[in-house]
Coordinates of C-alpha atoms and ligand atoms in Angstrom, one line a residue:
Chain A
M1 CA 17.3 8.1 -53.5
A2 CA 19.3 8.3 -50.3
A3 CA 18.6 5.8 -47.5
I4 CA 17.8 8.6 -45.1
E5 CA 16.4 11.9 -46.2
I6 CA 15.6 14.4 -43.5
S7 CA 13.9 17.6 -44.3
G8 CA 12.9 20.4 -41.9
L9 CA 12.7 17.9 -39.1
T10 CA 11.7 19.6 -35.8
K11 CA 10.6 18.5 -32.4
Q12 CA 9.3 20.7 -29.7
F13 CA 8.6 19.7 -26.1
G14 CA 6.5 22.5 -24.7
T15 CA 8.6 25.6 -25.1
L16 CA 11.9 23.7 -25.6
I17 CA 12.9 23.1 -29.2
A18 CA 14.8 19.8 -28.9
V19 CA 15.5 19.5 -32.7
R20 CA 15.3 22.4 -35.0
E21 CA 14.8 22.3 -38.8
M22 CA 17.2 19.4 -39.5
N23 CA 18.1 18.7 -43.1
L24 CA 20.3 15.8 -43.9
S25 CA 20.8 13.2 -46.7
I26 CA 22.6 10.0 -45.7
D27 CA 23.4 7.0 -47.8
R28 CA 25.5 3.9 -47.5
E29 CA 27.9 5.4 -45.0
I30 CA 28.5 5.7 -41.3
F31 CA 27.0 9.0 -40.3
G32 CA 27.9 10.3 -36.8
L33 CA 25.6 12.7 -35.1
L34 CA 27.9 14.4 -32.5
G35 CA 26.8 16.6 -29.7
P36 CA 26.9 17.2 -26.0
N37 CA 24.3 15.6 -23.8
G38 CA 20.9 17.2 -24.2
S39 CA 21.6 18.5 -27.7
G40 CA 18.8 16.5 -29.3
K41 CA 20.6 13.3 -30.6
T42 CA 18.2 10.8 -29.0
T43 CA 15.2 12.9 -30.0
T44 CA 16.4 12.8 -33.6
V45 CA 16.9 9.1 -33.6
K46 CA 13.5 8.5 -32.0
M47 CA 11.8 10.5 -34.7
L48 CA 13.7 8.6 -37.4
T49 CA 12.7 5.3 -35.8
T50 CA 9.0 6.2 -35.6
L51 CA 9.0 6.3 -31.8
L52 CA 8.3 10.1 -31.6
T53 CA 6.1 12.1 -34.0
P54 CA 7.9 15.2 -35.3
T55 CA 6.3 18.6 -34.6
E56 CA 7.2 19.7 -38.1
G57 CA 9.0 18.4 -41.1
D58 CA 9.5 14.8 -42.2
A59 CA 12.1 12.2 -42.9
H60 CA 12.1 9.4 -45.4
I61 CA 13.8 6.0 -44.8
C62 CA 14.4 4.1 -48.0
G63 CA 11.7 6.3 -49.5
Y64 CA 9.1 5.7 -46.8
S65 CA 7.9 8.6 -44.7
V66 CA 8.3 8.2 -41.0
T67 CA 5.0 10.1 -40.4
K68 CA 2.9 8.7 -43.1
D69 CA 4.2 5.2 -43.5
P70 CA 5.8 4.2 -40.2
Q71 CA 5.1 0.5 -40.6
K72 CA 7.1 0.4 -43.8
V73 CA 9.9 2.3 -42.1
R74 CA 10.0 -0.2 -39.3
E75 CA 10.5 -3.0 -41.8
Q76 CA 13.7 -1.3 -43.2
I77 CA 15.4 -0.4 -39.9
S78 CA 16.9 -1.7 -36.7
Y79 CA 17.3 0.4 -33.6
V80 CA 19.6 -0.1 -30.7
P81 CA 18.7 2.5 -28.0
Q82 CA 21.0 4.2 -25.7
D83 CA 20.1 2.2 -22.6
M84 CA 21.0 -1.4 -23.0
A85 CA 18.0 -3.8 -22.9
V86 CA 18.7 -7.6 -23.1
D87 CA 16.9 -10.2 -21.1
P88 CA 19.4 -11.3 -18.4
K89 CA 17.4 -14.5 -17.6
L90 CA 17.5 -15.7 -21.2
T91 CA 20.6 -17.1 -22.9
G92 CA 22.3 -15.1 -25.6
R93 CA 20.9 -17.4 -28.2
E94 CA 17.4 -17.2 -26.9
N95 CA 17.6 -13.4 -26.9
V96 CA 18.6 -13.4 -30.6
I97 CA 16.2 -16.1 -31.7
F98 CA 13.3 -14.2 -30.1
Y99 CA 14.2 -11.2 -32.3
G100 CA 14.5 -13.3 -35.3
K101 CA 11.0 -14.7 -34.8
L102 CA 9.6 -11.3 -34.1
Y103 CA 11.0 -10.0 -37.4
G104 CA 9.4 -12.9 -39.1
I105 CA 12.6 -14.1 -40.9
P106 CA 12.4 -17.6 -42.5
K107 CA 15.1 -19.4 -40.5
P108 CA 15.4 -17.7 -37.1
R109 CA 17.6 -20.3 -35.5
E110 CA 20.2 -20.5 -38.3
T111 CA 20.2 -16.8 -38.8
A112 CA 20.7 -16.2 -35.0
D113 CA 23.7 -18.5 -35.1
E114 CA 25.2 -16.6 -37.9
A115 CA 24.7 -13.3 -36.1
L116 CA 26.1 -14.6 -32.9
L117 CA 29.1 -16.0 -34.8
M118 CA 29.7 -12.7 -36.5
L119 CA 29.6 -10.7 -33.3
E120 CA 32.0 -13.3 -31.6
L121 CA 29.5 -14.5 -29.2
A122 CA 29.1 -18.1 -30.5
D123 CA 31.1 -19.7 -27.7
R124 CA 29.0 -18.0 -25.0
A125 CA 25.7 -18.3 -26.8
D126 CA 24.1 -20.7 -24.3
D127 CA 25.1 -18.9 -21.2
L128 CA 22.5 -16.7 -19.4
V129 CA 23.0 -13.1 -20.4
K130 CA 23.3 -12.1 -16.7
T131 CA 26.9 -13.5 -16.9
Y132 CA 27.8 -11.3 -19.9
S133 CA 30.0 -8.2 -19.6
G134 CA 28.8 -4.8 -20.8
G135 CA 30.6 -5.1 -24.1
M136 CA 29.2 -8.5 -24.7
R137 CA 25.7 -7.3 -24.0
R138 CA 26.1 -4.5 -26.5
R139 CA 27.3 -6.9 -29.1
L140 CA 24.3 -9.1 -28.3
E141 CA 22.1 -6.1 -29.0
L142 CA 23.9 -5.7 -32.3
A143 CA 23.3 -9.4 -33.1
Q144 CA 19.6 -8.9 -32.3
A145 CA 19.4 -5.8 -34.5
L146 CA 21.2 -7.6 -37.4
V147 CA 19.1 -10.8 -37.6
H148 CA 16.7 -9.3 -40.2
D149 CA 19.4 -7.7 -42.3
P150 CA 18.1 -4.1 -42.1
E151 CA 18.8 -1.5 -44.7
V152 CA 19.4 1.2 -42.1
L153 CA 20.8 0.7 -38.6
F154 CA 20.3 3.3 -35.9
L155 CA 22.7 3.2 -32.9
D156 CA 22.2 5.6 -30.1
E157 CA 25.5 6.0 -28.1
P158 CA 26.6 2.4 -28.8
T159 CA 29.8 2.7 -26.8
I160 CA 28.7 4.6 -23.8
G161 CA 29.9 3.0 -20.5
L162 CA 32.2 0.4 -22.2
D163 CA 35.9 0.0 -21.7
V164 CA 38.4 0.9 -24.4
G165 CA 38.6 -2.6 -25.8
G166 CA 34.9 -3.0 -25.9
R167 CA 34.5 0.3 -27.7
R168 CA 37.0 -0.6 -30.4
R169 CA 35.3 -3.9 -31.0
I170 CA 31.9 -2.3 -31.4
W171 CA 33.3 0.2 -33.9
D172 CA 35.1 -2.5 -35.9
H173 CA 31.8 -4.3 -36.3
I174 CA 30.0 -1.1 -37.3
I175 CA 32.7 -0.5 -40.0
E176 CA 32.2 -4.1 -41.2
L177 CA 28.5 -3.5 -41.6
K178 CA 29.1 -0.4 -43.7
K179 CA 31.4 -2.3 -46.0
K180 CA 28.5 -4.7 -46.6
G181 CA 26.4 -1.7 -47.8
M182 CA 24.4 -0.9 -44.7
T183 CA 23.6 2.7 -43.8
V184 CA 24.6 3.4 -40.2
F185 CA 23.3 6.4 -38.3
V186 CA 25.2 6.6 -35.0
T187 CA 25.2 9.2 -32.2
T188 CA 28.0 9.7 -29.8
H189 CA 29.7 12.3 -27.8
Y190 CA 33.1 10.7 -28.0
M191 CA 35.0 12.8 -30.6
D192 CA 37.9 10.5 -31.1
E193 CA 35.7 7.6 -32.0
A194 CA 33.7 9.5 -34.5
D195 CA 36.9 10.8 -36.0
H196 CA 38.2 7.3 -36.7
A197 CA 35.1 5.6 -37.8
C198 CA 32.6 8.0 -39.3
D199 CA 32.5 8.9 -43.0
R200 CA 30.6 12.1 -42.3
I201 CA 29.8 13.9 -39.1
G202 CA 27.1 16.3 -38.2
I203 CA 27.7 18.4 -35.1
I204 CA 24.5 19.2 -33.2
D205 CA 24.2 21.8 -30.5
K206 CA 20.9 22.8 -28.8
G207 CA 18.9 21.0 -31.5
R208 CA 20.6 22.7 -34.4
V209 CA 23.1 21.1 -36.8
V210 CA 26.0 23.6 -36.8
A211 CA 28.4 21.8 -39.1
M212 CA 28.3 18.8 -41.4
N213 CA 31.2 17.3 -43.3
T214 CA 33.8 14.6 -43.3
P215 CA 36.1 14.6 -40.2
T216 CA 39.1 15.7 -42.3
A217 CA 37.2 18.6 -43.9
L218 CA 35.9 19.8 -40.5
K219 CA 39.5 19.8 -39.2
T220 CA 40.9 21.7 -42.1
E221 CA 38.2 24.3 -41.8
I222 CA 39.9 25.4 -38.6
C223 CA 43.2 25.0 -40.5
Q224 CA 45.3 26.6 -37.7
D225 CA 47.5 25.4 -34.9
I226 CA 46.0 24.7 -31.5
V227 CA 47.7 26.1 -28.4
A228 CA 46.7 24.4 -25.2
I229 CA 47.7 26.0 -21.9
R230 CA 47.3 24.9 -18.3
A231 CA 47.6 27.7 -15.9
D232 CA 46.4 28.7 -12.4
G233 CA 44.5 31.9 -11.8
T234 CA 42.3 34.0 -14.0
F235 CA 43.4 36.0 -17.0
K236 CA 42.1 39.6 -17.0
G237 CA 44.3 41.1 -19.8
I238 CA 43.8 40.9 -23.5
F239 CA 45.0 38.1 -25.7
P240 CA 47.9 38.7 -28.1
E241 CA 47.2 39.6 -31.7
G242 CA 46.3 36.7 -34.1
V243 CA 45.2 34.4 -31.3
S244 CA 41.6 33.5 -30.6
Y245 CA 40.1 31.7 -27.7
L246 CA 38.3 28.4 -28.4
G247 CA 37.2 27.5 -24.9
R248 CA 38.1 25.4 -21.9
S249 CA 38.3 21.7 -21.7
G250 CA 38.8 20.4 -18.2
D251 CA 41.6 22.6 -16.7
E252 CA 43.0 23.3 -20.2
L253 CA 42.5 26.6 -22.0
R254 CA 42.6 26.3 -25.8
F255 CA 43.4 28.8 -28.5
K256 CA 43.9 28.7 -32.2
A257 CA 46.6 30.7 -34.0
V258 CA 48.2 30.7 -37.5
N259 CA 51.6 30.2 -36.0
G260 CA 51.3 28.0 -32.9
E261 CA 54.9 28.4 -31.6
E262 CA 54.8 32.2 -31.6
A263 CA 51.4 32.3 -30.1
G264 CA 52.4 29.9 -27.4
V265 CA 55.3 32.1 -26.3
A266 CA 53.2 35.3 -26.5
L267 CA 50.4 33.7 -24.5
S268 CA 52.5 32.3 -21.7
R269 CA 54.3 35.7 -21.4
A270 CA 50.9 37.5 -21.2
F271 CA 49.7 35.1 -18.6
T272 CA 52.8 35.4 -16.5
D273 CA 52.7 39.2 -16.7
D274 CA 49.1 39.0 -15.4
G275 CA 50.3 37.1 -12.3
M276 CA 49.3 33.6 -13.4
N277 CA 51.3 30.5 -12.9
V278 CA 51.7 28.8 -16.3
R279 CA 52.2 25.0 -15.8
S280 CA 52.3 23.8 -19.4
V281 CA 52.0 24.9 -23.0
S282 CA 51.5 22.6 -25.9
I283 CA 51.1 23.1 -29.6
R284 CA 49.4 20.6 -31.9
Q285 CA 47.3 20.0 -35.0
P286 CA 43.5 20.4 -34.6
T287 CA 41.5 17.4 -33.7
L288 CA 37.7 16.9 -33.9
D289 CA 37.6 17.8 -30.3
D290 CA 38.9 21.3 -31.1
V291 CA 36.4 21.7 -34.0
F292 CA 33.7 20.8 -31.5
L293 CA 34.9 23.2 -28.9
A294 CA 35.1 26.0 -31.5
L295 CA 31.6 25.4 -32.7
V296 CA 29.8 24.3 -29.6
G297 CA 31.8 25.9 -26.8
E298 CA 32.7 24.7 -23.4
Q299 CA 31.6 21.2 -22.4
D300 CA 31.6 21.5 -18.7
E301 CA 27.8 21.1 -18.5
T302 CA 28.3 17.6 -19.9
M303 CA 29.5 16.4 -16.6
A304 CA 26.6 17.9 -14.7
F305 CA 24.1 16.4 -17.0
D306 CA 25.7 13.0 -16.9
F307 CA 25.6 13.1 -13.2
Q308 CA 21.9 13.9 -13.1
R309 CA 21.2 11.2 -15.6
F310 CA 23.1 8.7 -13.5
R311 CA 21.0 9.7 -10.5
T312 CA 17.7 9.3 -12.3
M313 CA 18.9 5.9 -13.4
L314 CA 19.6 4.9 -9.9
R315 CA 16.2 6.0 -8.8
R316 CA 14.5 4.0 -11.5
R317 CA 16.3 0.9 -10.6
R318 CA 15.3 1.0 -7.1
Chain B
M1 CA -0.4 -12.4 -35.0
R2 CA 2.2 -15.1 -34.5
E3 CA 4.2 -12.4 -32.7
T4 CA 1.7 -12.5 -29.9
L5 CA 2.9 -16.1 -29.1
Y6 CA 6.6 -15.0 -29.3
Y7 CA 6.0 -12.2 -26.8
M8 CA 4.1 -14.6 -24.5
E9 CA 6.8 -17.2 -24.8
R10 CA 9.4 -14.7 -23.8
D11 CA 7.5 -13.8 -20.6
F12 CA 6.9 -17.5 -19.7
R13 CA 10.6 -18.3 -20.1
R14 CA 11.6 -15.4 -17.9
W15 CA 9.0 -16.2 -15.3
S16 CA 9.9 -19.9 -15.2
R17 CA 13.6 -19.1 -14.6
G18 CA 12.8 -17.3 -11.3
K19 CA 12.1 -20.1 -8.9
I20 CA 10.7 -17.8 -6.3
N21 CA 8.2 -16.4 -8.8
V22 CA 6.8 -19.8 -9.5
I23 CA 6.6 -20.9 -5.9
S24 CA 4.9 -17.7 -4.7
A25 CA 2.4 -17.8 -7.5
L26 CA 1.5 -21.4 -6.9
I27 CA 1.6 -21.9 -3.2
L28 CA 0.2 -18.6 -1.8
P29 CA -3.3 -18.8 -3.4
A30 CA -3.7 -22.3 -2.1
A31 CA -2.7 -21.4 1.4
W32 CA -5.1 -18.6 1.3
L33 CA -8.0 -20.9 0.4
I34 CA -7.3 -23.2 3.2
F35 CA -7.2 -20.3 5.6
V36 CA -10.4 -18.7 4.4
G37 CA -12.3 -21.8 3.6
L38 CA -11.6 -23.7 6.7
A39 CA -10.4 -21.5 9.4
L40 CA -13.0 -18.7 9.3
P41 CA -16.0 -19.6 11.4
I42 CA -18.5 -17.6 9.3
R43 CA -21.6 -19.4 8.1
F44 CA -23.7 -17.5 5.6
T45 CA -24.6 -20.6 3.7
D46 CA -24.7 -24.3 4.1
N47 CA -21.4 -24.9 2.4
Y48 CA -19.1 -21.9 2.9
L49 CA -16.4 -23.6 0.8
D50 CA -18.7 -23.8 -2.2
F51 CA -19.7 -20.2 -1.6
I52 CA -16.2 -18.8 -1.2
T53 CA -14.4 -20.7 -3.9
P54 CA -15.7 -18.7 -6.9
G55 CA -14.7 -15.5 -5.0
I56 CA -11.2 -16.8 -4.4
L57 CA -10.8 -17.9 -8.0
V58 CA -11.9 -14.5 -9.3
L59 CA -9.8 -12.6 -6.8
T60 CA -6.8 -14.7 -7.7
M61 CA -7.3 -13.7 -11.3
L62 CA -7.7 -10.1 -10.2
G63 CA -4.4 -10.2 -8.3
A64 CA -2.7 -11.8 -11.2
S65 CA -3.9 -9.1 -13.5
L66 CA -3.1 -6.2 -11.2
Q67 CA 0.4 -7.6 -10.7
G68 CA 0.8 -8.4 -14.4
G69 CA 0.5 -4.8 -15.6
A70 CA 3.8 -4.2 -13.9
L71 CA 5.5 -6.4 -16.6
L72 CA 4.9 -3.8 -19.2
M73 CA 6.0 -1.1 -16.9
F74 CA 9.3 -2.8 -16.5
D75 CA 9.6 -3.4 -20.2
K76 CA 9.1 0.3 -20.6
I77 CA 11.5 1.4 -17.8
L78 CA 14.3 -1.0 -18.9
G79 CA 14.0 0.0 -22.6
F80 CA 12.6 -3.2 -24.1
L81 CA 9.4 -1.5 -25.1
Q82 CA 11.3 1.1 -27.2
K83 CA 12.9 -1.7 -29.2
F84 CA 9.6 -3.5 -29.7
L85 CA 7.8 -0.4 -30.8
A86 CA 10.4 0.2 -33.5
M87 CA 10.0 -3.3 -34.9
P88 CA 7.7 -4.2 -37.8
A89 CA 5.6 -6.6 -35.7
P90 CA 2.1 -5.0 -35.2
R91 CA 2.2 -3.1 -32.0
E92 CA -1.0 -4.6 -30.6
T93 CA 0.8 -8.0 -30.5
I94 CA 2.8 -6.6 -27.6
L95 CA -0.4 -6.0 -25.8
F96 CA -2.0 -9.3 -26.7
G97 CA 1.2 -11.2 -25.7
K98 CA 1.0 -9.6 -22.2
I99 CA -2.7 -10.3 -21.9
L100 CA -2.2 -13.9 -22.8
F101 CA 0.7 -14.4 -20.5
I102 CA -1.0 -12.7 -17.5
T103 CA -4.3 -14.5 -18.1
C104 CA -2.6 -17.9 -18.6
R105 CA -0.5 -17.5 -15.6
G106 CA -3.7 -16.6 -13.7
L107 CA -5.4 -19.7 -15.0
I108 CA -2.5 -21.9 -13.8
Q109 CA -2.9 -20.3 -10.3
T110 CA -6.7 -20.8 -10.3
T111 CA -6.3 -24.4 -11.4
I112 CA -4.3 -25.1 -8.3
I113 CA -6.9 -23.5 -6.2
L114 CA -9.6 -25.5 -7.9
V115 CA -7.7 -28.7 -7.2
M116 CA -7.3 -27.7 -3.6
A117 CA -10.9 -26.7 -3.2
I118 CA -12.1 -30.0 -4.7
L119 CA -9.8 -32.0 -2.4
L120 CA -11.3 -30.0 0.5
G121 CA -14.8 -30.9 -0.5
A122 CA -16.1 -28.2 -2.8
H123 CA -18.5 -29.4 -5.5
F124 CA -16.7 -28.4 -8.6
L125 CA -16.0 -31.8 -10.3
D126 CA -18.4 -31.3 -13.2
P127 CA -16.9 -31.0 -16.7
L128 CA -19.4 -28.4 -17.9
L129 CA -19.1 -26.3 -14.7
L130 CA -15.3 -26.4 -15.0
L131 CA -15.4 -25.4 -18.6
Q132 CA -17.7 -22.5 -18.0
T133 CA -15.7 -21.4 -15.0
Y134 CA -12.5 -21.3 -17.0
L135 CA -14.4 -19.4 -19.7
V136 CA -15.5 -16.7 -17.2
L137 CA -12.1 -16.5 -15.6
F138 CA -10.5 -16.1 -19.0
I139 CA -12.8 -13.3 -20.1
F140 CA -12.3 -11.6 -16.8
G141 CA -8.5 -12.0 -17.0
V142 CA -8.4 -10.5 -20.5
L143 CA -10.6 -7.6 -19.4
L144 CA -8.5 -6.7 -16.4
S145 CA -5.0 -7.4 -17.8
S146 CA -5.8 -5.3 -20.8
V147 CA -6.8 -2.4 -18.5
M148 CA -3.7 -2.8 -16.4
T149 CA -1.3 -3.2 -19.3
T150 CA -2.7 -0.1 -21.0
V151 CA -2.5 1.8 -17.7
A152 CA 1.1 0.8 -17.3
L153 CA 1.8 2.0 -20.9
S154 CA 0.3 5.4 -20.1
L155 CA 1.8 6.0 -16.7
E156 CA 5.2 7.6 -16.2
D157 CA 7.0 5.3 -13.7
H158 CA 6.6 2.3 -11.5
D159 CA 5.6 4.4 -8.4
S160 CA 2.6 5.8 -10.2
Y161 CA 1.6 2.3 -11.3
A162 CA 1.9 1.0 -7.8
A163 CA -0.2 3.9 -6.5
F164 CA -2.9 3.3 -9.2
N165 CA -2.8 -0.4 -8.4
S166 CA -3.4 0.0 -4.6
M167 CA -6.0 2.7 -5.3
I168 CA -8.2 0.3 -7.3
A169 CA -7.3 -3.1 -5.6
M170 CA -9.0 -2.5 -2.3
P171 CA -12.3 -1.0 -3.5
L172 CA -12.6 -3.8 -6.1
F173 CA -12.0 -6.4 -3.5
F174 CA -14.2 -5.1 -0.7
T175 CA -17.1 -4.0 -2.8
S176 CA -17.5 -7.3 -4.5
S177 CA -19.7 -10.2 -3.8
A178 CA -16.7 -12.4 -2.9
L179 CA -17.0 -12.4 0.8
M180 CA -20.8 -12.3 1.4
P181 CA -24.0 -12.8 -0.5
Y182 CA -26.0 -9.7 -1.5
D183 CA -28.8 -10.2 1.0
Q184 CA -26.3 -10.0 3.8
M185 CA -24.9 -6.6 2.6
P186 CA -25.9 -3.1 3.8
G187 CA -27.9 -1.3 1.0
W188 CA -25.1 1.0 -0.1
L189 CA -22.6 -1.9 -0.4
E190 CA -25.1 -3.9 -2.5
V191 CA -25.3 -1.1 -5.0
L192 CA -21.6 -0.9 -5.4
A193 CA -21.2 -4.7 -5.5
R194 CA -23.7 -5.0 -8.3
L195 CA -21.7 -2.5 -10.4
N196 CA -18.3 -4.1 -9.7
P197 CA -16.9 -6.2 -12.6
V198 CA -15.4 -8.5 -10.0
S199 CA -18.9 -9.4 -8.8
Y200 CA -20.0 -10.1 -12.4
A201 CA -17.4 -12.8 -12.7
I202 CA -18.1 -14.2 -9.2
D203 CA -21.9 -14.2 -9.7
A204 CA -21.5 -15.9 -13.1
I205 CA -19.6 -18.8 -11.5
R206 CA -22.1 -19.0 -8.7
S207 CA -25.0 -19.2 -11.1
M208 CA -23.3 -22.0 -12.9
Q209 CA -22.8 -23.9 -9.6
E210 CA -26.5 -23.9 -9.4
G211 CA -26.9 -25.1 -12.9
I212 CA -28.0 -21.8 -14.5
F213 CA -26.1 -20.4 -17.5
P214 CA -25.7 -16.7 -16.7
A215 CA -26.0 -15.4 -20.2
T216 CA -26.5 -11.8 -19.4
T217 CA -23.7 -11.6 -16.9
I218 CA -21.3 -13.2 -19.3
A219 CA -22.5 -11.0 -22.1
G220 CA -21.8 -8.0 -19.8
L221 CA -18.3 -9.2 -19.2
L222 CA -17.7 -9.9 -22.9
I223 CA -18.9 -6.4 -23.9
G224 CA -16.7 -4.9 -21.3
A225 CA -13.7 -6.9 -22.6
V226 CA -14.3 -5.9 -26.2
I227 CA -14.6 -2.2 -25.3
V228 CA -11.5 -2.3 -23.2
L229 CA -9.5 -4.2 -25.8
S230 CA -10.5 -1.8 -28.6
V231 CA -9.3 1.2 -26.5
S232 CA -6.1 -0.6 -25.6
V233 CA -5.3 -1.5 -29.2
Y234 CA -5.9 2.1 -30.2
V235 CA -3.5 3.3 -27.4
F236 CA -0.8 0.8 -28.3
R237 CA -0.9 1.6 -32.0
R238 CA -0.3 5.3 -31.3
A239 CA 2.2 4.8 -28.5
T240 CA 5.3 7.0 -28.4
V241 CA 8.2 6.8 -25.9
Ligands
ADP401 N1 9.9 13.5 -23.5 C1 10.5 14.7 -23.3 N2 9.8 15.7 -22.7 C2 10.4 16.9 -22.5 N3 11.7 17.2 -22.9 C3 12.4 16.3 -23.4 C4 11.9 14.9 -23.7 N4 12.8 14.2 -24.2 C5 13.9 15.0 -24.3 N5 13.7 16.2 -23.8 C6 14.6 17.3 -23.8 O1 15.1 17.5 -25.1 C7 16.5 17.8 -25.2 C8 17.2 16.9 -26.0 O2 17.3 15.6 -25.4 P1 17.9 14.3 -26.1 O3 17.5 14.2 -27.5 O4 17.7 13.2 -25.2 O5 19.5 14.7 -26.0 P2 20.8 13.8 -26.2 O6 20.4 12.5 -26.7 O7 21.6 14.6 -27.3 O8 21.5 13.8 -24.9 C9 16.9 17.8 -23.7 O9 17.0 19.2 -23.2 C10 15.9 17.0 -23.0 O10 15.8 17.4 -21.7
MG402 MG1 20.8 10.6 -25.8

């Protein structure tokens, strides 16, 4: 039996269907749930960690149902939520020992030391957490989550708000955990990270899983060249034959075509004829980002949503 | 249930690391007692200090509980509660940990007031009386901190909690028997005062000052506490975030 079995999982908030009919089977791998903000990632994780009751469907973690046997589920899992929560007035060690005791493990102190060592926090373990950087706090949260050696680890956007080095370190640790046989369910909206680290990826959009496969397979499904063009003005004409529009990412328009070079020339000619000023044309192999754009569409709303989230956070803190 | 102690220990550690918290919690109630007990020229009874001390003890406990509910609100807003709820520890231990911390912190505050009151001449230096007083204060603290913690769990944000808090704090205070005896109250106030749980706790301590064990009043408080605890445990077990 797989560590995570999801069948027909659905969550509805009023009229909004946040997660729709999700079916997945995940076992001893890093599974990345990828989607823009508001697509239902956190809602999914909360249902799997018994924090939200599904409207319909069910999920089994190590064979235990999240709806019928939530207590057993909680014994198998660890959950690191999207918003960081460590006690700034306690030391790193105290933070981890507290979790060890709560999980009821036999030797909380020794195990906490091991966890701190593994996450490279041993030398700062006795400092108050308020002196820790964002990346260190995230690693401390991982240490807390790992003291009871869970079968399944849920990480909701573990790298959000961290710098490049901090992100890489978190992913290195996640990959280590998988090698030890842990099942890791991770959500993110950073494509490049998911591409590197995840064994399989599910792409979720408006609550629906629209694609599910290994990163390589997802990229070969597109199987064509990507033409990216930066240009000023709006295009009113029709695109050349054999070229299809994927969407816009920032100020870049993206197309896919069987022959990228020919399509690039044809597109830039068509744009110029239409009175636009073409600034750059580039041709490359597809990345997960392009897969995402092709499946989910433009990501501009991401920014707006992030901004709003940021404001609510500020309001809460006040 | 050992988890209850771990949750309480966490709150005590965090509390003791904020110096200003400790100072304000310990100094202010004592200052208040000196002010009310000595400076106010009212004389309802022979020894106003003996009369007012039970009121101040109970109101201190009330204040501690009303303030204490915010702890859970912050755990919720800052995301700690989400983590706790996903852990195998029984969820009601989160509630019990908070109740114990809030009540014990309140008992520390009331102890300081008791010491001050005794130094100022109140007649409280009787082991049985002290024991019974602590018992009443403990039951009262459990009752109210359980209510406030559960209210904090159910409300959306800290603003609503603050609103709820101020909505009930004033009426509980002014319609209690803390400031004057029943025979000095207008009729309508007496009715309210006799229904107010704050008065129950105060009256219980006052009876004990006179050497009477207030069995029915304490039973009333206990029944209230058991009902409130049962509801709170039910709410915590089913909590979603
Ligand atoms: N408690 C809630 N009540 C109502 N709507 C909610 C609630 N939680 C989430 N939503 C909505 O469900 C959708 C999915 O949210 P979420 O799972 O947080 O997305 P993500 O984690 O992918 O950013 C969003 O449209 C969000 O506004
Ligand atoms: Mg989210």
